[in-house]
């Protein structure tokens, strides 16, 4: 990549993060009355719903504490992070140690879900906070949450089953994938090198063994317990943006390990296949769901363009280019970057729209929902900014 | 409505049912090996998924037995209905008397859902079968299923709660609505006049008391236990096609009762408000979800055009015109009929596409899924055909 291109991209991501994304969310979504964050926001930032998604509490806390650690020790970032952490600790835990999924503005529980993703995001939030403030209690809490997460996922029968698993038992890509991300974050923020690296190796092995399908040239989302292809709606439904997120977690691991070739090959292989599956050659952008055999997908929003698969693909292609030097990945990065930046940003009120139709038209002007908050976009901006700084230094 | 128009519409619905919709599904989806119906079908009728949705087993059985009762005593319709009934009885019941939601081709259980809609469709299937064959055991089974349905919905604590109901208890429109439909079907097919009519009155009262909101000029889908407006995503999300389906159940009740004016006023009021909310003045057709306060809807497919709201709106507008003689409803009927017939039918392989984008482009070519089977479209064709016959006789 040419130095000029590096400089210009670096400015896009850095300035986008600091001057556009962060000012859209903060201090606006910080609830000064009850604590926590209200992330359900209309185009102009006004509130759509005061309910609080627990995922977003953890993710926003992680983001703010991480910015404090990796960008600058701004007191406001720390204050807002604390506001999220305290709200989670006070209102988001059930009596069994598990967390809720959605609570009211004042913190009364509304929903608890089967899966332990609220706990995953709370773990990375506590870890980043612990690093930012050297808070030993938060370090301990991050470890407890990560172990609770692992215990629930790896102890048969502990999580309520999805459907009737005896008939068609399955395993899902999301679980090893997010485990890698929590382990990488805990290792970066609070150490625990051996434990975290072992978990990462285990999960990368699981993805390779069960989900990566060379004969089909794709990564499946849902497989049988031994990796069997399930030739039904769920088993055929692939999520290119999601698999590409897994690809960059693996490429990031290669980067952390000083350029581990095996991991680079694996991450790039996943990226190559899923780009092929997900890139919309007609309208541009990443399709949401694709059927592995080319049959119709049952989910109604299969051909929409969501913001986050574009964030993940921008990271993955830039990282693949950085690690391999291949022109192909620079081209792909430019393709997905240009498509995303010409369709998602809102020049008037800032941040990105989240949900576009296949051809790029806006489906909803909402900037935040229970699912979209300050996470994928600022994480991408931060990651790419700092990766480009490293690339610049190596020129 | 002019006689010519009546004749031409009658032919469209009757011939569409007998020469297009039914031949698309039958005998193709009848599983000669394991019984039941495989309704997940691609554009050309080929199989997408062999799993069986229990809703579709009940609905298809109801349709076939109803055709036998109301159209013609064709042996094949009865044989196929029996094939559905036997499969349900053998494979779709759990040991607690409740039914599954999805089973494999051979009938092994895959999913069971909180709600008792599988039981609702099985009840109408048994009732229509009982009437077609004078089968006393099926009559008894239809009654048992309807009472099980009512008991689960009306006994606090019997159904697993949705979310954590203590914080924000709700009631949903779907429950009184579908109760009306089961009660109307059982009354038509197996009698039980007093019991069914009392249930219908109770449910119409419930809709009027809790869901009909004159101050907001709409019918809500989800309200507080006492009908309170819940100013959050779920409480604001209205489903015009669904409320219009409720409207025609109420108008049908008015028709059965020889033109009950109070019910005509109520049904037409719901239709008026929800047409106003749901009719897409930009592209035509019925929008799927609309926010009661005009805020963004969180569900991704909010602005898509699904087949079934169009089926329900075609019935409701024709019935409203029949009962009131108002030109407005004839105009609306023509608008929605014309939009639907110029976008949903597939002239090459028959039947209707189910899922269009807002502007009418096809989102998926699938003709059948776990959700779409031989139900809404043929029910509309049958209802409108027979209603137009009645209108013709009265000319």
CSV table of N, CA and C in Angstrom, one decimal, chain A residues 241-389:
chain,number,residue,atom,x,y,z
A,241,UNK,N,-20.4,-12.2,6.5
A,241,UNK,CA,-19.8,-11.1,7.4
A,241,UNK,C,-19.3,-11.7,8.8
A,242,UNK,N,-20.1,-12.7,9.2
A,242,UNK,CA,-19.8,-13.3,10.5
A,242,UNK,C,-18.5,-14.2,10.4
A,243,UNK,N,-18.5,-15.0,9.3
A,243,UNK,CA,-17.3,-15.8,9.1
A,243,UNK,C,-16.0,-15.0,8.9
A,244,UNK,N,-16.2,-13.8,8.2
A,244,UNK,CA,-15.1,-12.9,8.0
A,244,UNK,C,-14.6,-12.3,9.3
A,245,UNK,N,-15.6,-12.0,10.2
A,245,UNK,CA,-15.2,-11.6,11.5
A,245,UNK,C,-14.3,-12.6,12.2
A,246,UNK,N,-14.7,-13.9,12.1
A,246,UNK,CA,-13.9,-15.0,12.6
A,246,UNK,C,-12.5,-15.0,11.9
A,247,UNK,N,-12.5,-14.7,10.6
A,247,UNK,CA,-11.2,-14.7,9.9
A,247,UNK,C,-10.3,-13.6,10.4
A,248,UNK,N,-10.8,-12.5,10.8
A,248,UNK,CA,-9.9,-11.4,11.3
A,248,UNK,C,-9.4,-11.7,12.7
A,249,UNK,N,-10.3,-12.4,13.5
A,249,UNK,CA,-9.8,-12.8,14.8
A,249,UNK,C,-8.6,-13.7,14.7
A,250,UNK,N,-8.7,-14.6,13.7
A,250,UNK,CA,-7.6,-15.6,13.5
A,250,UNK,C,-6.4,-14.8,12.9
A,251,UNK,N,-6.6,-13.9,12.0
A,251,UNK,CA,-5.5,-13.1,11.4
A,251,UNK,C,-4.8,-12.2,12.5
A,252,UNK,N,-5.7,-11.7,13.4
A,252,UNK,CA,-5.2,-10.9,14.5
A,252,UNK,C,-4.3,-11.8,15.4
A,253,UNK,N,-4.7,-13.0,15.6
A,253,UNK,CA,-3.9,-13.9,16.4
A,253,UNK,C,-2.5,-14.2,15.7
A,254,UNK,N,-2.6,-14.3,14.4
A,254,UNK,CA,-1.3,-14.5,13.6
A,254,UNK,C,-0.4,-13.2,13.8
A,255,UNK,N,-1.0,-12.1,13.8
A,255,UNK,CA,-0.3,-10.8,14.0
A,255,UNK,C,0.3,-10.8,15.4
A,256,UNK,N,-0.5,-11.1,16.4
A,256,UNK,CA,0.0,-11.1,17.8
A,256,UNK,C,1.2,-12.1,18.0
A,257,UNK,N,1.1,-13.2,17.2
A,257,UNK,CA,2.2,-14.2,17.3
A,257,UNK,C,3.4,-13.9,16.4
A,258,UNK,N,3.4,-12.7,15.9
A,258,UNK,CA,4.6,-12.3,15.0
A,258,UNK,C,4.5,-12.9,13.6
A,259,UNK,N,3.3,-13.1,13.1
A,259,UNK,CA,3.2,-13.6,11.7
A,259,UNK,C,3.1,-15.1,11.6
A,260,UNK,N,2.4,-15.8,12.5
A,260,UNK,CA,2.2,-17.2,12.4
A,260,UNK,C,1.6,-17.6,11.0
A,261,UNK,N,2.4,-18.3,10.2
A,261,UNK,CA,2.0,-18.6,8.8
A,261,UNK,C,0.8,-19.5,8.7
A,262,UNK,N,0.7,-20.5,9.6
A,262,UNK,CA,-0.5,-21.4,9.5
A,262,UNK,C,-1.8,-20.6,9.8
A,263,UNK,N,-1.7,-19.7,10.8
A,263,UNK,CA,-2.9,-18.9,11.0
A,263,UNK,C,-3.2,-17.9,9.9
A,264,UNK,N,-2.2,-17.4,9.3
A,264,UNK,CA,-2.4,-16.5,8.2
A,264,UNK,C,-3.1,-17.2,7.0
A,265,UNK,N,-2.6,-18.4,6.7
A,265,UNK,CA,-3.2,-19.2,5.7
A,265,UNK,C,-4.7,-19.5,6.0
A,266,UNK,N,-4.9,-19.9,7.2
A,266,UNK,CA,-6.3,-20.2,7.6
A,266,UNK,C,-7.2,-19.0,7.5
A,267,UNK,N,-6.8,-17.9,8.1
A,267,UNK,CA,-7.6,-16.7,8.1
A,267,UNK,C,-7.9,-16.2,6.7
A,268,UNK,N,-6.8,-16.2,5.8
A,268,UNK,CA,-7.0,-15.8,4.5
A,268,UNK,C,-7.9,-16.7,3.7
A,269,UNK,N,-7.8,-18.0,4.0
A,269,UNK,CA,-8.6,-19.0,3.3
A,269,UNK,C,-10.1,-18.7,3.5
A,270,UNK,N,-10.4,-18.5,4.8
A,270,UNK,CA,-11.8,-18.1,5.2
A,270,UNK,C,-12.3,-16.9,4.5
A,271,UNK,N,-11.4,-15.8,4.6
A,271,UNK,CA,-11.7,-14.6,3.9
A,271,UNK,C,-12.0,-14.8,2.4
A,272,UNK,N,-11.1,-15.5,1.8
A,272,UNK,CA,-11.3,-15.7,0.3
A,272,UNK,C,-12.6,-16.4,0.0
A,273,UNK,N,-12.9,-17.5,0.7
A,273,UNK,CA,-14.2,-18.2,0.4
A,273,UNK,C,-15.4,-17.3,0.7
A,274,UNK,N,-15.3,-16.6,1.8
A,274,UNK,CA,-16.5,-15.9,2.2
A,274,UNK,C,-16.7,-14.6,1.5
A,275,UNK,N,-15.6,-14.0,1.0
A,275,UNK,CA,-15.7,-12.9,0.1
A,275,UNK,C,-16.4,-13.3,-1.2
A,276,UNK,N,-16.0,-14.5,-1.7
A,276,UNK,CA,-16.6,-15.0,-2.9
A,276,UNK,C,-18.1,-15.3,-2.7
A,277,UNK,N,-18.5,-15.8,-1.5
A,277,UNK,CA,-19.9,-16.0,-1.2
A,277,UNK,C,-20.7,-14.8,-1.0
A,278,UNK,N,-20.1,-13.8,-0.3
A,278,UNK,CA,-20.8,-12.7,0.2
A,278,UNK,C,-20.8,-11.4,-0.5
A,279,UNK,N,-19.7,-11.2,-1.3
A,279,UNK,CA,-19.6,-9.9,-2.0
A,279,UNK,C,-20.7,-9.9,-3.1
A,280,UNK,N,-21.5,-8.8,-3.1
A,280,UNK,CA,-22.6,-8.7,-4.1
A,280,UNK,C,-22.1,-8.1,-5.4
A,281,UNK,N,-21.9,-9.0,-6.4
A,281,UNK,CA,-21.3,-8.5,-7.6
A,281,UNK,C,-22.2,-7.6,-8.4
A,282,UNK,N,-23.5,-7.7,-8.1
A,282,UNK,CA,-24.5,-6.8,-8.8
A,282,UNK,C,-24.5,-5.4,-8.2
A,283,UNK,N,-24.7,-5.3,-6.9
A,283,UNK,CA,-24.9,-4.0,-6.3
A,283,UNK,C,-23.7,-3.5,-5.4
A,284,UNK,N,-22.7,-4.4,-5.2
A,284,UNK,CA,-21.7,-4.1,-4.3
A,284,UNK,C,-22.1,-4.4,-2.9
A,285,UNK,N,-21.2,-4.4,-1.9
A,285,UNK,CA,-21.5,-4.6,-0.5
A,285,UNK,C,-21.6,-6.1,-0.2
A,286,UNK,N,-21.7,-6.4,1.1
A,286,UNK,CA,-21.7,-7.8,1.6
A,286,UNK,C,-23.2,-8.2,1.9
A,287,UNK,N,-23.6,-9.3,1.3
A,287,UNK,CA,-24.9,-9.8,1.5
A,287,UNK,C,-25.0,-10.4,3.0
A,288,UNK,N,-26.2,-10.4,3.5
A,288,UNK,CA,-26.2,-10.8,4.9
A,288,UNK,C,-26.2,-12.3,5.1
A,289,UNK,N,-27.1,-13.0,4.5
A,289,UNK,CA,-27.1,-14.5,4.5
A,289,UNK,C,-27.1,-15.0,3.1
A,290,UNK,N,-26.4,-16.1,2.9
A,290,UNK,CA,-26.4,-16.8,1.6
A,290,UNK,C,-26.6,-18.3,1.9
A,291,UNK,N,-27.3,-19.0,1.0
A,291,UNK,CA,-27.4,-20.4,1.2
A,291,UNK,C,-26.2,-21.2,0.6
A,292,UNK,N,-25.7,-22.1,1.3
A,292,UNK,CA,-24.4,-22.8,0.9
A,292,UNK,C,-24.6,-23.5,-0.4
A,293,UNK,N,-25.9,-23.9,-0.7
A,293,UNK,CA,-26.1,-24.6,-2.0
A,293,UNK,C,-26.8,-23.7,-3.0
A,294,UNK,N,-26.9,-22.5,-2.7
A,294,UNK,CA,-27.6,-21.6,-3.6
A,294,UNK,C,-29.1,-21.6,-3.6
A,295,UNK,N,-29.7,-22.3,-2.7
A,295,UNK,CA,-31.1,-22.3,-2.6
A,295,UNK,C,-31.7,-21.0,-1.9
A,296,UNK,N,-33.0,-20.8,-1.9
A,296,UNK,CA,-33.5,-19.6,-1.2
A,296,UNK,C,-33.2,-19.7,0.3
A,297,UNK,N,-32.9,-18.6,0.9
A,297,UNK,CA,-32.7,-18.4,2.3
A,297,UNK,C,-34.1,-18.1,3.0
A,298,UNK,N,-34.3,-18.7,4.1
A,298,UNK,CA,-35.7,-18.4,4.7
A,298,UNK,C,-35.7,-17.1,5.4
A,299,UNK,N,-34.6,-16.6,6.0
A,299,UNK,CA,-34.7,-15.3,6.8
A,299,UNK,C,-35.0,-14.2,5.8
A,300,UNK,N,-35.9,-13.3,6.2
A,300,UNK,CA,-36.4,-12.3,5.3
A,300,UNK,C,-35.4,-11.3,4.9
A,301,UNK,N,-34.4,-11.0,5.7
A,301,UNK,CA,-33.5,-9.9,5.5
A,301,UNK,C,-32.2,-10.4,4.8
A,302,UNK,N,-32.2,-11.6,4.2
A,302,UNK,CA,-31.0,-12.2,3.7
A,302,UNK,C,-30.2,-11.3,2.8
A,303,UNK,N,-30.9,-10.5,1.9
A,303,UNK,CA,-30.1,-9.8,1.0
A,303,UNK,C,-29.9,-8.3,1.3
A,304,UNK,N,-30.1,-8.0,2.6
A,304,UNK,CA,-29.9,-6.6,3.0
A,304,UNK,C,-28.4,-6.4,3.3
A,305,UNK,N,-28.1,-5.1,3.4
A,305,UNK,CA,-26.7,-4.7,3.7
A,305,UNK,C,-26.7,-4.1,5.1
A,306,UNK,N,-26.2,-4.9,6.0
A,306,UNK,CA,-26.1,-4.4,7.4
A,306,UNK,C,-24.7,-3.7,7.6
A,307,UNK,N,-24.6,-2.8,8.5
A,307,UNK,CA,-23.4,-2.1,8.7
A,307,UNK,C,-22.2,-3.0,9.2
A,308,UNK,N,-22.5,-3.9,10.1
A,308,UNK,CA,-21.4,-4.6,10.8
A,308,UNK,C,-20.6,-5.6,9.9
A,309,UNK,N,-21.3,-6.3,8.9
A,309,UNK,CA,-20.4,-7.1,8.1
A,309,UNK,C,-19.4,-6.3,7.3
A,310,UNK,N,-19.8,-5.1,7.0
A,310,UNK,CA,-18.9,-4.2,6.3
A,310,UNK,C,-17.7,-3.7,7.2
A,311,UNK,N,-18.0,-3.5,8.5
A,311,UNK,CA,-16.9,-3.2,9.4
A,311,UNK,C,-16.0,-4.3,9.5
A,312,UNK,N,-16.5,-5.5,9.6
A,312,UNK,CA,-15.6,-6.7,9.8
A,312,UNK,C,-14.8,-7.0,8.5
A,313,UNK,N,-15.4,-6.8,7.4
A,313,UNK,CA,-14.7,-7.1,6.1
A,313,UNK,C,-13.6,-6.0,5.9
A,314,UNK,N,-13.9,-4.8,6.3
A,314,UNK,CA,-12.9,-3.7,6.1
A,314,UNK,C,-11.6,-4.1,7.0
A,315,UNK,N,-11.9,-4.5,8.2
A,315,UNK,CA,-10.7,-5.0,9.1
A,315,UNK,C,-10.0,-6.2,8.4
A,316,UNK,N,-10.8,-7.2,8.1
A,316,UNK,CA,-10.2,-8.4,7.6
A,316,UNK,C,-9.3,-8.2,6.4
A,317,UNK,N,-9.9,-7.4,5.4
A,317,UNK,CA,-9.1,-7.3,4.2
A,317,UNK,C,-7.8,-6.4,4.4
A,318,UNK,N,-7.9,-5.4,5.3
A,318,UNK,CA,-6.7,-4.6,5.6
A,318,UNK,C,-5.7,-5.4,6.3
A,319,UNK,N,-6.1,-6.2,7.2
A,319,UNK,CA,-5.2,-7.1,8.0
A,319,UNK,C,-4.6,-8.1,7.1
A,320,UNK,N,-5.4,-8.7,6.2
A,320,UNK,CA,-4.9,-9.7,5.3
A,320,UNK,C,-3.8,-9.1,4.4
A,321,UNK,N,-4.1,-7.9,3.9
A,321,UNK,CA,-3.1,-7.2,3.1
A,321,UNK,C,-1.8,-6.9,3.9
A,322,UNK,N,-2.0,-6.5,5.1
A,322,UNK,CA,-0.8,-6.2,6.0
A,322,UNK,C,0.0,-7.5,6.2
A,323,UNK,N,-0.6,-8.6,6.5
A,323,UNK,CA,0.1,-9.8,6.8
A,323,UNK,C,0.7,-10.5,5.6
A,324,UNK,N,0.0,-10.4,4.4
A,324,UNK,CA,0.5,-11.1,3.2
A,324,UNK,C,1.1,-10.2,2.2
A,325,UNK,N,0.8,-8.9,2.2
A,325,UNK,CA,1.3,-8.0,1.2
A,325,UNK,C,0.6,-8.2,-0.1
A,326,UNK,N,-0.4,-9.1,-0.2
A,326,UNK,CA,-1.0,-9.4,-1.5
A,326,UNK,C,-1.9,-8.2,-1.9
A,327,UNK,N,-1.7,-7.9,-3.2
A,327,UNK,CA,-2.5,-6.8,-3.8
A,327,UNK,C,-4.0,-7.1,-3.8
A,328,UNK,N,-4.4,-8.4,-3.9
A,328,UNK,CA,-5.8,-8.7,-3.9
A,328,UNK,C,-6.5,-8.2,-2.7
A,329,UNK,N,-5.9,-8.3,-1.6
A,329,UNK,CA,-6.6,-7.8,-0.3
A,329,UNK,C,-6.6,-6.3,-0.3
A,330,UNK,N,-5.6,-5.6,-0.9
A,330,UNK,CA,-5.7,-4.2,-0.9
A,330,UNK,C,-6.9,-3.8,-1.8
A,331,UNK,N,-7.0,-4.5,-2.9
A,331,UNK,CA,-8.2,-4.2,-3.8
A,331,UNK,C,-9.5,-4.4,-3.2
A,332,UNK,N,-9.6,-5.6,-2.5
A,332,UNK,CA,-10.9,-5.9,-1.8
A,332,UNK,C,-11.1,-4.9,-0.7
A,333,UNK,N,-10.1,-4.5,0.0
A,333,UNK,CA,-10.3,-3.5,1.1
A,333,UNK,C,-10.8,-2.2,0.5
A,334,UNK,N,-10.3,-1.8,-0.7
A,334,UNK,CA,-10.7,-0.6,-1.3
A,334,UNK,C,-12.2,-0.7,-1.7
A,335,UNK,N,-12.5,-1.9,-2.3
A,335,UNK,CA,-13.9,-2.1,-2.7
A,335,UNK,C,-14.9,-2.0,-1.6
A,336,UNK,N,-14.6,-2.7,-0.5
A,336,UNK,CA,-15.6,-2.7,0.6
A,336,UNK,C,-15.6,-1.4,1.3
A,337,UNK,N,-14.4,-0.8,1.5
A,337,UNK,CA,-14.3,0.5,2.1
A,337,UNK,C,-15.1,1.5,1.3
A,338,UNK,N,-14.9,1.5,0.0
A,338,UNK,CA,-15.6,2.6,-0.8
A,338,UNK,C,-17.1,2.4,-0.8
A,339,UNK,N,-17.5,1.1,-0.9
A,339,UNK,CA,-19.0,0.8,-0.9
A,339,UNK,C,-19.6,1.3,0.4
A,340,UNK,N,-18.9,0.9,1.5
A,340,UNK,CA,-19.4,1.2,2.8
A,340,UNK,C,-19.5,2.7,3.0
A,341,UNK,N,-18.4,3.4,2.7
A,341,UNK,CA,-18.3,4.8,3.0
A,341,UNK,C,-19.2,5.6,2.0
A,342,UNK,N,-19.6,5.0,0.9
A,342,UNK,CA,-20.5,5.8,0.1
A,342,UNK,C,-22.0,5.5,0.4
A,343,UNK,N,-22.3,4.5,1.3
A,343,UNK,CA,-23.7,4.2,1.5
A,343,UNK,C,-24.1,4.4,3.0
A,344,UNK,N,-23.2,4.0,4.0
A,344,UNK,CA,-23.6,4.0,5.4
A,344,UNK,C,-23.5,5.3,6.1
A,345,UNK,N,-22.5,6.2,5.9
A,345,UNK,CA,-22.4,7.4,6.7
A,345,UNK,C,-23.6,8.4,6.5
A,346,UNK,N,-24.0,9.0,7.6
A,346,UNK,CA,-25.0,10.1,7.4
A,346,UNK,C,-24.3,11.4,7.6
A,347,UNK,N,-24.0,12.2,6.5
A,347,UNK,CA,-23.2,13.4,6.7
A,347,UNK,C,-23.9,14.4,7.5
A,348,UNK,N,-25.2,14.4,7.6
A,348,UNK,CA,-25.9,15.4,8.4
A,348,UNK,C,-25.8,15.2,9.9
A,349,UNK,N,-26.2,14.0,10.4
A,349,UNK,CA,-26.2,13.8,11.8
A,349,UNK,C,-25.1,12.9,12.3
A,350,UNK,N,-24.2,12.4,11.4
A,350,UNK,CA,-23.1,11.6,11.9
A,350,UNK,C,-23.4,10.2,12.0
A,351,UNK,N,-22.4,9.4,12.4
A,351,UNK,CA,-22.5,7.9,12.5
A,351,UNK,C,-23.0,7.3,11.2
A,352,UNK,N,-23.3,6.0,11.3
A,352,UNK,CA,-23.7,5.2,10.1
A,352,UNK,C,-25.1,4.8,10.3
A,353,UNK,N,-25.8,4.7,9.2
A,353,UNK,CA,-27.1,3.9,9.2
A,353,UNK,C,-26.7,2.5,9.4
A,354,UNK,N,-27.6,1.7,9.9
A,354,UNK,CA,-27.3,0.3,10.1
A,354,UNK,C,-27.8,-0.7,9.1
A,355,UNK,N,-28.9,-0.3,8.5
A,355,UNK,CA,-29.7,-1.3,7.7
A,355,UNK,C,-30.1,-0.7,6.4
A,356,UNK,N,-29.4,-1.2,5.3
A,356,UNK,CA,-29.7,-0.8,4.0
A,356,UNK,C,-30.4,-1.9,3.2
A,357,UNK,N,-31.1,-1.5,2.2
A,357,UNK,CA,-31.6,-2.6,1.3
A,357,UNK,C,-30.4,-3.0,0.4
A,358,UNK,N,-30.7,-4.1,-0.4
A,358,UNK,CA,-29.6,-4.6,-1.2
A,358,UNK,C,-28.9,-3.6,-2.1
A,359,UNK,N,-29.7,-2.7,-2.6
A,359,UNK,CA,-29.2,-1.7,-3.6
A,359,UNK,C,-28.6,-0.5,-2.9
A,360,UNK,N,-28.6,-0.5,-1.5
A,360,UNK,CA,-27.9,0.6,-0.8
A,360,UNK,C,-28.9,1.6,-0.3
A,361,UNK,N,-30.2,1.5,-0.7
A,361,UNK,CA,-31.2,2.5,-0.1
A,361,UNK,C,-31.4,2.2,1.3
A,362,UNK,N,-31.7,3.3,2.1
A,362,UNK,CA,-31.8,3.2,3.5
A,362,UNK,C,-33.2,2.5,3.9
A,363,UNK,N,-33.1,1.4,4.7
A,363,UNK,CA,-34.3,0.7,5.1
A,363,UNK,C,-34.9,1.4,6.4
A,364,UNK,N,-34.0,1.7,7.3
A,364,UNK,CA,-34.5,2.5,8.5
A,364,UNK,C,-33.4,3.5,8.9
A,365,UNK,N,-33.9,4.7,9.3
A,365,UNK,CA,-32.9,5.8,9.6
A,365,UNK,C,-32.3,5.6,11.0
A,366,UNK,N,-32.7,4.6,11.8
A,366,UNK,CA,-32.2,4.4,13.1
A,366,UNK,C,-30.7,4.3,13.1
A,367,UNK,N,-30.1,4.9,14.1
A,367,UNK,CA,-28.6,4.8,14.2
A,367,UNK,C,-28.3,3.7,15.3
A,368,UNK,N,-29.3,3.6,16.2
A,368,UNK,CA,-29.0,2.6,17.3
A,368,UNK,C,-30.3,1.9,17.6
A,369,UNK,N,-30.2,0.6,18.0
A,369,UNK,CA,-31.3,-0.3,18.3
A,369,UNK,C,-30.8,-1.1,19.5
A,370,UNK,N,-31.6,-2.2,19.8
A,370,UNK,CA,-31.1,-3.1,20.8
A,370,UNK,C,-29.9,-3.8,20.3
A,371,UNK,N,-29.7,-3.9,19.0
A,371,UNK,CA,-28.6,-4.6,18.4
A,371,UNK,C,-27.5,-3.7,17.9
A,372,UNK,N,-27.7,-2.5,17.6
A,372,UNK,CA,-26.7,-1.6,17.0
A,372,UNK,C,-26.4,-0.6,18.1
A,373,UNK,N,-25.2,-0.5,18.5
A,373,UNK,CA,-24.7,0.5,19.4
A,373,UNK,C,-23.3,0.9,19.1
A,374,UNK,N,-22.6,1.6,20.0
A,374,UNK,CA,-21.2,2.0,19.7
A,374,UNK,C,-20.3,0.8,19.9
A,375,UNK,N,-20.2,0.0,18.8
A,375,UNK,CA,-19.3,-1.2,18.9
A,375,UNK,C,-18.6,-1.5,17.6
A,376,UNK,N,-19.3,-2.1,16.6
A,376,UNK,CA,-18.6,-2.5,15.4
A,376,UNK,C,-17.9,-1.4,14.7
A,377,UNK,N,-18.6,-0.3,14.5
A,377,UNK,CA,-18.0,0.8,13.7
A,377,UNK,C,-16.8,1.4,14.5
A,378,UNK,N,-17.0,1.8,15.7
A,378,UNK,CA,-15.8,2.4,16.4
A,378,UNK,C,-14.6,1.3,16.6
A,379,UNK,N,-15.0,0.1,16.8
A,379,UNK,CA,-14.0,-0.9,16.9
A,379,UNK,C,-13.2,-1.0,15.6
A,380,UNK,N,-13.9,-1.0,14.5
A,380,UNK,CA,-13.2,-1.0,13.2
A,380,UNK,C,-12.3,0.2,13.0
A,381,UNK,N,-12.9,1.4,13.3
A,381,UNK,CA,-12.1,2.6,13.2
A,381,UNK,C,-10.8,2.6,14.0
A,382,UNK,N,-11.0,2.1,15.2
A,382,UNK,CA,-9.8,2.1,16.1
A,382,UNK,C,-8.8,1.1,15.6
A,383,UNK,N,-9.3,-0.1,15.3
A,383,UNK,CA,-8.4,-1.2,14.8
A,383,UNK,C,-7.6,-0.8,13.6
A,384,UNK,N,-8.3,-0.3,12.6
A,384,UNK,CA,-7.7,0.1,11.3
A,384,UNK,C,-6.8,1.3,11.5
A,385,UNK,N,-7.1,2.2,12.3
A,385,UNK,CA,-6.3,3.4,12.5
A,385,UNK,C,-4.9,2.9,13.1
A,386,UNK,N,-5.0,2.0,14.1
A,386,UNK,CA,-3.8,1.6,14.8
A,386,UNK,C,-3.0,0.6,13.9
A,387,UNK,N,-3.7,-0.2,13.1
A,387,UNK,CA,-3.0,-1.0,12.2
A,387,UNK,C,-2.3,-0.2,11.1
A,388,UNK,N,-2.9,0.8,10.6
A,388,UNK,CA,-2.3,1.7,9.6
A,388,UNK,C,-1.1,2.4,10.2
A,389,UNK,N,-1.1,2.8,11.5
A,389,UNK,CA,0.0,3.4,12.1
A,389,UNK,C,1.2,2.4,12.1
